[in-house]
PDB file of C-alpha atoms in Angstrom:
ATOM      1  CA  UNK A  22      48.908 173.520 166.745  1.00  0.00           C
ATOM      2  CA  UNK A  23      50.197 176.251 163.799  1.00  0.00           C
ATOM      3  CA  UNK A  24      51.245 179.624 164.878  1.00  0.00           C
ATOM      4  CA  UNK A  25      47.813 180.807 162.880  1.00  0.00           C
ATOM      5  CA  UNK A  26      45.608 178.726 164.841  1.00  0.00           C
ATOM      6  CA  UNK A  27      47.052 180.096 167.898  1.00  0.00           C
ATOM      7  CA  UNK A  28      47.051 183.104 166.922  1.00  0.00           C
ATOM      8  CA  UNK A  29      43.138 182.930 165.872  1.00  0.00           C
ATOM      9  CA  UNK A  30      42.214 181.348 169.586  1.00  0.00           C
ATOM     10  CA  UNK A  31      44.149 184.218 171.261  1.00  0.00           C
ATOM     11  CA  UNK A  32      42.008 186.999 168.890  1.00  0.00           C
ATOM     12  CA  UNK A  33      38.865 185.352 169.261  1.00  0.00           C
ATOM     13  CA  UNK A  34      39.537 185.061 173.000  1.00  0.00           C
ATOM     14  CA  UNK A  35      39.416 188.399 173.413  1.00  0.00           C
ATOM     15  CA  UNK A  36      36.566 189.308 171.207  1.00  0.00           C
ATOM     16  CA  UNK A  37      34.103 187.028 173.664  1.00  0.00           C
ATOM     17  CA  UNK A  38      35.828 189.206 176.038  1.00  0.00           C
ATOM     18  CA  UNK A  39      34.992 192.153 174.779  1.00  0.00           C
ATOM     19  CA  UNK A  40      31.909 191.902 172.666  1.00  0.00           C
ATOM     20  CA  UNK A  41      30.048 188.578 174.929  1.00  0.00           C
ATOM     21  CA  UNK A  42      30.225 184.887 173.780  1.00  0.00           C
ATOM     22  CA  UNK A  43      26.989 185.055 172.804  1.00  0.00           C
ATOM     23  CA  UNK A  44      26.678 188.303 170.873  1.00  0.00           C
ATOM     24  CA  UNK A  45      29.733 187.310 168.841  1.00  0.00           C
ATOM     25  CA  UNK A  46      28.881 185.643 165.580  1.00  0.00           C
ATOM     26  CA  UNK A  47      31.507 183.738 163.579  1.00  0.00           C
ATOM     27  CA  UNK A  48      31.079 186.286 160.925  1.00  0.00           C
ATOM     28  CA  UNK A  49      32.461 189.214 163.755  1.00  0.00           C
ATOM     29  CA  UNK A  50      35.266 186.115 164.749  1.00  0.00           C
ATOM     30  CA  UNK A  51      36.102 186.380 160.773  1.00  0.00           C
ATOM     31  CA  UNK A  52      36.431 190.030 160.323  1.00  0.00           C
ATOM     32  CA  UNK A  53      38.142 190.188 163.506  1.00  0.00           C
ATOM     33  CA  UNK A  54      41.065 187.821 163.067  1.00  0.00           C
ATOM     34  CA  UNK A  55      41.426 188.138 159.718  1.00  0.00           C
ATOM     35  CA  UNK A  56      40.552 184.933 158.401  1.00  0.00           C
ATOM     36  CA  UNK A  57      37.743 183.076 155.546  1.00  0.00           C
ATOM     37  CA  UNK A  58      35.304 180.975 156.663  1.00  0.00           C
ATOM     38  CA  UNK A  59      37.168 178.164 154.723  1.00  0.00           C
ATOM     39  CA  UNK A  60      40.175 178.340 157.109  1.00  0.00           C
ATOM     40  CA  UNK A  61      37.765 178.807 160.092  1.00  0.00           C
ATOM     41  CA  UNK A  62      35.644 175.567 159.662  1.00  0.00           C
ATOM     42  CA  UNK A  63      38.632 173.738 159.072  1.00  0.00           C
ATOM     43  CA  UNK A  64      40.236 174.638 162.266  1.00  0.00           C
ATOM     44  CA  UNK A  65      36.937 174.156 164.682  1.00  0.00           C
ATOM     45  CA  UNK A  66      33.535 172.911 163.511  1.00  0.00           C
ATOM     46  CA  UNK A  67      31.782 175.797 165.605  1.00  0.00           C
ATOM     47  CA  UNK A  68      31.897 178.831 167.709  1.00  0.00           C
ATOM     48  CA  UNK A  69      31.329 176.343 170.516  1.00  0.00           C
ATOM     49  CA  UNK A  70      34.729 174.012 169.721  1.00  0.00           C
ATOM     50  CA  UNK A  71      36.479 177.510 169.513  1.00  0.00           C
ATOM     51  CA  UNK A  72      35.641 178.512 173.018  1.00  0.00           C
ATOM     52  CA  UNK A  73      36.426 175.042 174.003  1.00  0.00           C
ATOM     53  CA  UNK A  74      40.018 175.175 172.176  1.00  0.00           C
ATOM     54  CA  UNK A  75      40.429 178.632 174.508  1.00  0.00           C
ATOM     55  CA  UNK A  76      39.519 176.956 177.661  1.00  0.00           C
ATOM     56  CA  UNK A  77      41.896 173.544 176.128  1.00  0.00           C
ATOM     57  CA  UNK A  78      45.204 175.913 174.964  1.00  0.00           C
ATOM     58  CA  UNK A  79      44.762 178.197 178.508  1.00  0.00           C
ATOM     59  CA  UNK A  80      44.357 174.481 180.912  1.00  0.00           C
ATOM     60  CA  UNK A  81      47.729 173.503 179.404  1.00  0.00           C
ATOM     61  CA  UNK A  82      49.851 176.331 179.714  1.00  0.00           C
ATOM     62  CA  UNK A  83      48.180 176.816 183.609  1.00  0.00           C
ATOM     63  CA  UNK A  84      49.042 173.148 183.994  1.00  0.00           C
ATOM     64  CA  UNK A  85      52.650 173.266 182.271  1.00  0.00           C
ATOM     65  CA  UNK A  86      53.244 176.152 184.831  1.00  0.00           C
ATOM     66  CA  UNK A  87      51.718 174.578 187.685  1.00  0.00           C
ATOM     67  CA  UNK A  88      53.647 171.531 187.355  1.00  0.00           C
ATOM     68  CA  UNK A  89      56.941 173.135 186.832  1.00  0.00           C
ATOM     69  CA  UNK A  90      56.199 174.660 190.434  1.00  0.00           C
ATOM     70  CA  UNK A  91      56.946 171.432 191.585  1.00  0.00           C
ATOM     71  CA  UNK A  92      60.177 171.167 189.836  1.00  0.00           C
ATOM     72  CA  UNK A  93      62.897 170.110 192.634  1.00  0.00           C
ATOM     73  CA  UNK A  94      60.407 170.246 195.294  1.00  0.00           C
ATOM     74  CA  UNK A  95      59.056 168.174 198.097  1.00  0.00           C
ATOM     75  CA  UNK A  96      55.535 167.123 196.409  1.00  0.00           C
ATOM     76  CA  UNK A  97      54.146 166.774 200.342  1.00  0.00           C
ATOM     77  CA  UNK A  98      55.039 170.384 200.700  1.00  0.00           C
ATOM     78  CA  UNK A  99      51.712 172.367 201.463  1.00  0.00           C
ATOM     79  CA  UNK A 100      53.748 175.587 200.684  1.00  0.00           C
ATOM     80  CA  UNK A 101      54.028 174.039 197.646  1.00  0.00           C
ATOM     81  CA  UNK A 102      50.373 173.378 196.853  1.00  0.00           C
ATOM     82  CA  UNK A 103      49.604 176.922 198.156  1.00  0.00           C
ATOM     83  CA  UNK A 104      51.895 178.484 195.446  1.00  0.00           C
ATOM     84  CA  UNK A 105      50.335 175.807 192.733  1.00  0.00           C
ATOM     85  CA  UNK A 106      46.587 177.388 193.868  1.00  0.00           C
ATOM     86  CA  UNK A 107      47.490 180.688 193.943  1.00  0.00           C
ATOM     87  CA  UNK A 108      49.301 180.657 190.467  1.00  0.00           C
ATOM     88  CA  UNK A 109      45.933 178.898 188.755  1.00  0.00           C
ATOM     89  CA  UNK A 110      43.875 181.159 190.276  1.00  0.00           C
ATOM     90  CA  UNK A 111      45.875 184.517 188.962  1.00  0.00           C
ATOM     91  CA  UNK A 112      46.290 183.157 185.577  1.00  0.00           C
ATOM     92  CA  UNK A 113      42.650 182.569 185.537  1.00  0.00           C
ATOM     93  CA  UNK A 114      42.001 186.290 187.092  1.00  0.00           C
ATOM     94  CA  UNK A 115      44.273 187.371 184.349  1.00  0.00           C
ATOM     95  CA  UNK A 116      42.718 185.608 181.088  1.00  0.00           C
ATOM     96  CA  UNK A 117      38.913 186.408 182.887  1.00  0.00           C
ATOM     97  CA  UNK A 118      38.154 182.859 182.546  1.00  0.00           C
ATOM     98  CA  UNK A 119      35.526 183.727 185.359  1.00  0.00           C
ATOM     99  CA  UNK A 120      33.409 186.180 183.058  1.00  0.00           C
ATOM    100  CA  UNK A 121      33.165 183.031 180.320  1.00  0.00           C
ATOM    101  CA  UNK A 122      32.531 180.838 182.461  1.00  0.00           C
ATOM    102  CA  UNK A 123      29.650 182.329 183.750  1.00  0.00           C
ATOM    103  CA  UNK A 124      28.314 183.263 179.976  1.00  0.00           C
ATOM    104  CA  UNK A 125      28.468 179.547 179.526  1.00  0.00           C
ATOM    105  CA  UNK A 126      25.875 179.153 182.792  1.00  0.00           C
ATOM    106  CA  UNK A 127      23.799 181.286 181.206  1.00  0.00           C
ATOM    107  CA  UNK A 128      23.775 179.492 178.286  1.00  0.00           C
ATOM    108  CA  UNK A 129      22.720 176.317 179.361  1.00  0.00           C
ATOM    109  CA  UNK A 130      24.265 174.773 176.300  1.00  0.00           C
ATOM    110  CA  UNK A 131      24.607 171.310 176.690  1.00  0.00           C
ATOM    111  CA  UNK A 132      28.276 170.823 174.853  1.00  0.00           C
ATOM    112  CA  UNK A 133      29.727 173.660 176.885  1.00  0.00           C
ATOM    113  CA  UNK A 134      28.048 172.419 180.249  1.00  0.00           C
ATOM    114  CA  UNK A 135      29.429 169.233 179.610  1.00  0.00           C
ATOM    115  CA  UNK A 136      32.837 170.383 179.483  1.00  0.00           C
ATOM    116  CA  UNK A 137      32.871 173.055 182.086  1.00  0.00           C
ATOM    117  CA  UNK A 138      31.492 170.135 184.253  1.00  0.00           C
ATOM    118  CA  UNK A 139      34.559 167.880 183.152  1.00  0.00           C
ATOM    119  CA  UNK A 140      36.709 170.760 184.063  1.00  0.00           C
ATOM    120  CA  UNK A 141      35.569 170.757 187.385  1.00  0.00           C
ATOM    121  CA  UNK A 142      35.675 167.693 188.109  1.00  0.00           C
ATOM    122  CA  UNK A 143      39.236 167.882 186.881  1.00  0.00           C
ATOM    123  CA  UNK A 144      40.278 170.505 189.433  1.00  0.00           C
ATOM    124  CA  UNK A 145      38.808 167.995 192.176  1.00  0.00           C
ATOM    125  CA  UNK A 146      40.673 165.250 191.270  1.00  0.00           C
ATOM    126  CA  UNK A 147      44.038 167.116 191.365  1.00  0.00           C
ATOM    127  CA  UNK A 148      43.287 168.503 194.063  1.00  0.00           C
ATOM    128  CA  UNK A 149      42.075 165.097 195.592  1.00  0.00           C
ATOM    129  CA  UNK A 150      46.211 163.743 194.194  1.00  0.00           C
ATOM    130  CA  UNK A 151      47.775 166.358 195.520  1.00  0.00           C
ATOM    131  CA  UNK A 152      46.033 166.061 198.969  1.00  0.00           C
ATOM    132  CA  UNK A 153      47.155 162.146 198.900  1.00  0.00           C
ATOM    133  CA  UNK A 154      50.805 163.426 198.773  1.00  0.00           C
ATOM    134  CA  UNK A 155      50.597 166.072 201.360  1.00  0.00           C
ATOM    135  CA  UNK A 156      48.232 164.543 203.787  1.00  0.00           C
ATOM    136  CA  UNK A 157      49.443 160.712 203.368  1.00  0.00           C
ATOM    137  CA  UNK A 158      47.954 157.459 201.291  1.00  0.00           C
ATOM    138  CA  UNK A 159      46.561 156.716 204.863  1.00  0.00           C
ATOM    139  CA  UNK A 160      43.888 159.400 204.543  1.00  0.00           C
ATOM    140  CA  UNK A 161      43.338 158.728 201.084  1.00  0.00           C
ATOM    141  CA  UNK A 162      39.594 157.875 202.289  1.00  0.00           C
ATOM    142  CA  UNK A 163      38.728 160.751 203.249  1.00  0.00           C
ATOM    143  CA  UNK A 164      40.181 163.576 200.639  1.00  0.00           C
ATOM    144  CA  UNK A 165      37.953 163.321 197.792  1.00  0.00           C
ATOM    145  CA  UNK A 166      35.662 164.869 200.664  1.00  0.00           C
ATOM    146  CA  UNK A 167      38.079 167.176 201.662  1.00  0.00           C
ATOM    147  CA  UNK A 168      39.312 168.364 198.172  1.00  0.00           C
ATOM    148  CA  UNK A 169      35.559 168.875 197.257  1.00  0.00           C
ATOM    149  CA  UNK A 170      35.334 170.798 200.980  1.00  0.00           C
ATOM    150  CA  UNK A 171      38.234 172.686 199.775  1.00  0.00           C
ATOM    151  CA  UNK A 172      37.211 174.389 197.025  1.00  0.00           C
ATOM    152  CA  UNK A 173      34.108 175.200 198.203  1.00  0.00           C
ATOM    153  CA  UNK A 174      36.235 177.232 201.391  1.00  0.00           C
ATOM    154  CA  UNK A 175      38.315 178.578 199.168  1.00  0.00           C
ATOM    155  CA  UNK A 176      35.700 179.898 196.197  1.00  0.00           C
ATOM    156  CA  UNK A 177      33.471 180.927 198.756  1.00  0.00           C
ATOM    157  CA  UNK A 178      36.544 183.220 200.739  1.00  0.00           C
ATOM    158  CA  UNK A 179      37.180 184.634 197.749  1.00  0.00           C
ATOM    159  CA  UNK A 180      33.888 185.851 196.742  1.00  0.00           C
ATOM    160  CA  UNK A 181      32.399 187.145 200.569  1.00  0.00           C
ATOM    161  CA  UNK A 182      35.644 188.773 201.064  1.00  0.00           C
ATOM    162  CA  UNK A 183      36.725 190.460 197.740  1.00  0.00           C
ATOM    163  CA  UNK A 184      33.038 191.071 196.429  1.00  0.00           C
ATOM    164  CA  UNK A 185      30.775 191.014 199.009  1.00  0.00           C
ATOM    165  CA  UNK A 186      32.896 192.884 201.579  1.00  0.00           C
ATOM    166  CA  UNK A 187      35.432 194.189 199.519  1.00  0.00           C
ATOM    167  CA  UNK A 188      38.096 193.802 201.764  1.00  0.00           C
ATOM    168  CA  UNK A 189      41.618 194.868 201.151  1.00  0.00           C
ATOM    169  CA  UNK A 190      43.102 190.978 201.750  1.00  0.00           C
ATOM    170  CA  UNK A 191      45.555 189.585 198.949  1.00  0.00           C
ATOM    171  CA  UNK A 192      44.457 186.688 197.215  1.00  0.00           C
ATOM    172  CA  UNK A 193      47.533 184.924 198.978  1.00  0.00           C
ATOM    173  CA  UNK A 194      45.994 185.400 202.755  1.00  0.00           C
ATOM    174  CA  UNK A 195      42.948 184.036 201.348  1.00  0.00           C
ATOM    175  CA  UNK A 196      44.261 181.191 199.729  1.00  0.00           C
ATOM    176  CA  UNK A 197      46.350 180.483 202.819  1.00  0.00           C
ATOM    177  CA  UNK A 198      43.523 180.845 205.276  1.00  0.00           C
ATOM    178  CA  UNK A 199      41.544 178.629 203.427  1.00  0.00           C
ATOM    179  CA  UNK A 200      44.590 175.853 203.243  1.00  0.00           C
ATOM    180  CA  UNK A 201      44.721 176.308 207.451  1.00  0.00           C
ATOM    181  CA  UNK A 202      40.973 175.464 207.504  1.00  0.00           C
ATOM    182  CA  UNK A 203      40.979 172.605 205.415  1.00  0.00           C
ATOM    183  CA  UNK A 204      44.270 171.070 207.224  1.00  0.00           C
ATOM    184  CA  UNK A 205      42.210 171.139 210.323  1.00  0.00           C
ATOM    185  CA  UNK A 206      39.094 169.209 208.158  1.00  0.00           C
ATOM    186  CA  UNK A 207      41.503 166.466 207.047  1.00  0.00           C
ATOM    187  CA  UNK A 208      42.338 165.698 210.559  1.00  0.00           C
ATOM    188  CA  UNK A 209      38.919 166.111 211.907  1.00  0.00           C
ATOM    189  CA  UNK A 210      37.586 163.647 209.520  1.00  0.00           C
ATOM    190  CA  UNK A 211      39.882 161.377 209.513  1.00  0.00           C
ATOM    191  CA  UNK A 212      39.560 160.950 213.125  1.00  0.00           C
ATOM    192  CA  UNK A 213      36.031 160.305 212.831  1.00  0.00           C
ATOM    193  CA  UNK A 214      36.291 158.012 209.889  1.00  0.00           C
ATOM    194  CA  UNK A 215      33.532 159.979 208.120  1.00  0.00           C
ATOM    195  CA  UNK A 216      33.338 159.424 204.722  1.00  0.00           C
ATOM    196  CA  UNK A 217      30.462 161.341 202.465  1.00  0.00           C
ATOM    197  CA  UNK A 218      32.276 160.427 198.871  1.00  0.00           C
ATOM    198  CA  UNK A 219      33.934 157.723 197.981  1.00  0.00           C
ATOM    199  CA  UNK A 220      37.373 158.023 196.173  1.00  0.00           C
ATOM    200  CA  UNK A 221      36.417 155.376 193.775  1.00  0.00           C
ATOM    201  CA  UNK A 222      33.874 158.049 192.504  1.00  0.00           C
ATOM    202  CA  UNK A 223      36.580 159.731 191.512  1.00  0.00           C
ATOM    203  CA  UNK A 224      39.464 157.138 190.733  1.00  0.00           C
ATOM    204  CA  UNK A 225      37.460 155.210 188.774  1.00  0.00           C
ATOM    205  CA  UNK A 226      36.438 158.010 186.510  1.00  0.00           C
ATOM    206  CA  UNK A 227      39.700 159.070 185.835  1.00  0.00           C
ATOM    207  CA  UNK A 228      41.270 155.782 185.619  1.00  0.00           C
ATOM    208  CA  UNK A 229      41.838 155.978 181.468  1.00  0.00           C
ATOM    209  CA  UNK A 230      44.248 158.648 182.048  1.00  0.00           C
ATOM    210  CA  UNK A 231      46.606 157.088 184.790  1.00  0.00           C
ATOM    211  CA  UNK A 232      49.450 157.032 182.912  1.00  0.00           C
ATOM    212  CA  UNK A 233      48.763 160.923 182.764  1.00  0.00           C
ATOM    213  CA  UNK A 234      47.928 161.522 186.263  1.00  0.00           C
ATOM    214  CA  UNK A 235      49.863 163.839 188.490  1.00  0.00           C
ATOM    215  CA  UNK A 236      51.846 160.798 189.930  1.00  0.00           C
ATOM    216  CA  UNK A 237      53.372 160.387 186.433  1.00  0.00           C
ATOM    217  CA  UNK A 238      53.902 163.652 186.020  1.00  0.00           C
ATOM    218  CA  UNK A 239      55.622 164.693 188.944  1.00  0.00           C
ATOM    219  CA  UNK A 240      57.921 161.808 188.525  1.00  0.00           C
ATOM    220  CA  UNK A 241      59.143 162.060 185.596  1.00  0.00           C
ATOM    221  CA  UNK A 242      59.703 165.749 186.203  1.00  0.00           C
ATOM    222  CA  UNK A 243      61.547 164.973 189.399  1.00  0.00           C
ATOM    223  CA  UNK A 244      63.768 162.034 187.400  1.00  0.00           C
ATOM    224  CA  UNK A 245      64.301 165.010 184.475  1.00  0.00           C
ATOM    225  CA  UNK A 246      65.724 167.918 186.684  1.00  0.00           C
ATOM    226  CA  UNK A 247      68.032 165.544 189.090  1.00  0.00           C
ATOM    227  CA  UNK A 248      69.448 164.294 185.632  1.00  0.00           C
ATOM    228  CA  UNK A 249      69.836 167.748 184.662  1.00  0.00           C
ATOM    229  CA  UNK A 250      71.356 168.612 187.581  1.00  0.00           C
ATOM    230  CA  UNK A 251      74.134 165.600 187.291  1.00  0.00           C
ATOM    231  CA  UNK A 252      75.455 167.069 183.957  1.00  0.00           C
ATOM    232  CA  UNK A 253      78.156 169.085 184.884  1.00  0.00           C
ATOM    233  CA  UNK A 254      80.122 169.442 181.777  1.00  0.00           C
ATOM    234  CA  UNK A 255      78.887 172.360 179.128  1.00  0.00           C
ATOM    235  CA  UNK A 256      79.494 170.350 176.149  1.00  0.00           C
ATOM    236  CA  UNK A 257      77.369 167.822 177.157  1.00  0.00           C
ATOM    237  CA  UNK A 258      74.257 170.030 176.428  1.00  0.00           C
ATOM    238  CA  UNK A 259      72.547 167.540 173.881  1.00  0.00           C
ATOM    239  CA  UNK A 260      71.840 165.110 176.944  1.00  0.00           C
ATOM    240  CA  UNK A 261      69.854 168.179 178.354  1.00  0.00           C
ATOM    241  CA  UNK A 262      68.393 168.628 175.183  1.00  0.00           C
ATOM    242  CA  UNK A 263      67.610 165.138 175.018  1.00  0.00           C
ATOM    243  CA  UNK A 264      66.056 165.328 178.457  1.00  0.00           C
ATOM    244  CA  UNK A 265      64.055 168.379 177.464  1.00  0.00           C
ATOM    245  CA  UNK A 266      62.960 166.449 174.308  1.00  0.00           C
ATOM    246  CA  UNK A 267      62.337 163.209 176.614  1.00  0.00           C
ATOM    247  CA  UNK A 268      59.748 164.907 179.224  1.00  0.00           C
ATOM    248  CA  UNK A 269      57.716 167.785 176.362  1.00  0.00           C
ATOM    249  CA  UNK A 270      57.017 164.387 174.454  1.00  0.00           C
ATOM    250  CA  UNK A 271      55.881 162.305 177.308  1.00  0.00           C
ATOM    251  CA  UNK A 272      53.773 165.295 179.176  1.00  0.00           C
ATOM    252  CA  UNK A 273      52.492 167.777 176.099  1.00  0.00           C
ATOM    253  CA  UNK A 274      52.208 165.297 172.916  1.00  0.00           C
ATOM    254  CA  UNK A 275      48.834 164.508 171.929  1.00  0.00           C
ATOM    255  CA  UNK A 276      50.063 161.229 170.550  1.00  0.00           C
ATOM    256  CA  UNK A 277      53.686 160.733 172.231  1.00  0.00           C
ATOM    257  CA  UNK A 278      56.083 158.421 169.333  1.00  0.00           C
ATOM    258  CA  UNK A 279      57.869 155.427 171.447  1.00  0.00           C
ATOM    259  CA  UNK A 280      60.129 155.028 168.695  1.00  0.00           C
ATOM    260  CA  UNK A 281      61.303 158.469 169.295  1.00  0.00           C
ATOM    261  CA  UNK A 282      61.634 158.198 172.888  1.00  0.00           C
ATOM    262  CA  UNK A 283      63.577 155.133 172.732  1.00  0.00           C
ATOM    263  CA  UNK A 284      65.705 156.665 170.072  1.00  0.00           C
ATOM    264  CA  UNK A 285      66.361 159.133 172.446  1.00  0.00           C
ATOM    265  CA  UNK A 286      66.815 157.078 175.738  1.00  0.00           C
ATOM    266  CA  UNK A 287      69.757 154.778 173.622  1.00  0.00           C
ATOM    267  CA  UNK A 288      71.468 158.109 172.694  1.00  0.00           C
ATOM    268  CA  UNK A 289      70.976 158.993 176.619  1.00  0.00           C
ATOM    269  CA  UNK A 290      72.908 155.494 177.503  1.00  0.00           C
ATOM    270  CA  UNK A 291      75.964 157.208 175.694  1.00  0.00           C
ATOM    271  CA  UNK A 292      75.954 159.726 178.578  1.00  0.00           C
ATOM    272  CA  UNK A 293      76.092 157.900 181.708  1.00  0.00           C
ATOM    273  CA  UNK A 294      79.193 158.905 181.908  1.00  0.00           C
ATOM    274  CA  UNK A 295      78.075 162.027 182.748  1.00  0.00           C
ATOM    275  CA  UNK A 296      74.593 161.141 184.104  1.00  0.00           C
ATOM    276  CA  UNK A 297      72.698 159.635 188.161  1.00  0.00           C
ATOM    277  CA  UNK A 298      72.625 156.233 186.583  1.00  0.00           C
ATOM    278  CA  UNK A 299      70.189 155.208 189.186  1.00  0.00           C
ATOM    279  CA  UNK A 300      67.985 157.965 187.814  1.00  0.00           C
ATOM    280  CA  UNK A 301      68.333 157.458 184.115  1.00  0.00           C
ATOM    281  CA  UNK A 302      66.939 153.585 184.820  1.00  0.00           C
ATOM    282  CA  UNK A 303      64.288 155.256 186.583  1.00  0.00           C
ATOM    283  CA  UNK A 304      62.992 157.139 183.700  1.00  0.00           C
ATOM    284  CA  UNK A 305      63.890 154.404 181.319  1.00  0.00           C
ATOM    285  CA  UNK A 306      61.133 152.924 183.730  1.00  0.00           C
ATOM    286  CA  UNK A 307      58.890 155.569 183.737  1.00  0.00           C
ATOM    287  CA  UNK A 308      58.350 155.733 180.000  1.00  0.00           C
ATOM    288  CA  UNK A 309      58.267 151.847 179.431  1.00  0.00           C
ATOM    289  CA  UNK A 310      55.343 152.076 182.291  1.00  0.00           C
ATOM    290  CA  UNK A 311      53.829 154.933 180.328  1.00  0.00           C
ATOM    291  CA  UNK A 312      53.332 153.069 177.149  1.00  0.00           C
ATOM    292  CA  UNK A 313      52.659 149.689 179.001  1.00  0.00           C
ATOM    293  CA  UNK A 314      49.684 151.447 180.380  1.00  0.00           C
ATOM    294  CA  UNK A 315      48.485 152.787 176.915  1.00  0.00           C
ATOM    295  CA  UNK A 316      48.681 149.452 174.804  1.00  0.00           C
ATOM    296  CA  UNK A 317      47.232 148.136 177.872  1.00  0.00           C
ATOM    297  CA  UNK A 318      43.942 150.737 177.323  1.00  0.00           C
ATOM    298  CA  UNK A 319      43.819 150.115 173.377  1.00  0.00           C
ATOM    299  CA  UNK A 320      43.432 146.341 174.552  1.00  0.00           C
TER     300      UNK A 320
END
């Protein structure tokens, strides 16, 4: 994306903020960032695809971040997942993603319904993956139930406590006291081998985008930083770079280029040297499997 079109979503973002979604025409959105209609239509084919492109270019920077939490980490940490929570839920307090959210309810427009709805059930499936990591692949059965439960605790806290009641607890306690409750669920339920949802529901909805799941992600992050972390000599700073080139083209590409990531992973081979050689075949791995996976979905 050019630094214009950026630049455009990040004006506009804050016109719906100020003016309303809906009382914002595209002629205010022109006079407003500064651009013709021309260059407008040629970025997004409607006011709608702008909003969406807001909601798109805010996701990936809150995911980025929220991955990069994980970053040297133990993924079953639930300290961990309470940071990753509370960080999503401040960035969207801070961009007031809640105020166009809700103009979109009122709108009833199909489009934007459609992809709030996607959205959401995006949150539930991370949530569902990171539960499987914390909780254990034995309970998978019964955390698509959970992670729904979850975020109905959570949302729900938040709202009685800070609107309703207006009480003086950080978001932090909330999200916390929320985690402690739904710990308790897990175990509950599992126990009783109730099951309400089925994680195929889920699993099998997401399945086109396995090679992008959280799994991926958080290995190939893990692989990247104890690499990092093997290269001890300063002049060896274009096998970091190399690294850093390795895991934004993998993880933030729209389209990733294999020949360019095995251009880079021969130059890598010239590090070993230098490099956890155990590691380096494990992300030589990692991005064969990722591109295995996509042929594989082209089929």
């Amino acid at each position: 994306m050019n630094d214009r079109k950026q630049l455009v979503i990040k004006k506009a973002h804050q016109l719906f903020l100020d003016k309303g979604y809906q009382a914002t025409s595209i002629q205010d959105i022109l006079e407003y960032t500064g651009i013709s209609k021309g260059t407008f239509y040629n970025y997004f084919s409607s006011k709608n695809e702008l909003l969406i492109s807001i909601f798109k270019t805010l996701h990936k920077k809150m995911e980025y971040e929220r991955n990069q939490l994980l970053i040297g980490k133990d993924p079953s940490s639930i300290e961990v997942f309470t940071m990753q929570v509370e960080f999503q839920m401040n960035m969207n307090r801070s961009n007031n993603l809640v105020t166009l959210f809700e103009e979109v309810l009122v709108s009833h427009d199909p489009e934007l319904m459609q992809f709030i709805k996607e959205g959401q059930l995006r949150m539930v499936h991370w949530i569902f993956q990171r539960f499987i990591e914390i909780f254990g692949e034995e309970k998978k059965p019964y955390l698509l139930d959970c992670a729904v439960m979850f975020l109905g605790i959570l949302h729900h806290n938040v709202k009685f406590s800070t609107k309703f009641f207006e009480q003086p607890s950080s978001i932090n306690h909330v999200i916390r006291y929320s985690v402690d409750r739904i710990s308790k669920v897990v175990e509950e339920v599992s126990s009783a081998g109730e099951q309400l949802l089925k994680p195929e529901l889920i699993d099998n909805r997401f399945n086109h985008l396995k090679h992008r799941d959280q799994g991926f992600k958080h290995n190939l992050c893990k692989t990247i930083f104890t690499l990092k972390k093997s290269i001890r000599q300063q002049e060896q700073s274009h096998c970091i770079e190399l690294l850093d080139f390795i895991q934004e083209e993998l993880l933030h590409s729209k389209k990733p280029r294999k020949f360019l990531i095995d251009s880079a992973l021969q130059t890598l081979r010239n590090c070993l040297a230098f490099l956890d050689e155990k590691e380096f075949e494990t992300l030589d791995q990692l991005a064969a499997a990722f591109f295995n996976q996509t042929e594989e979905e082209l089929v």
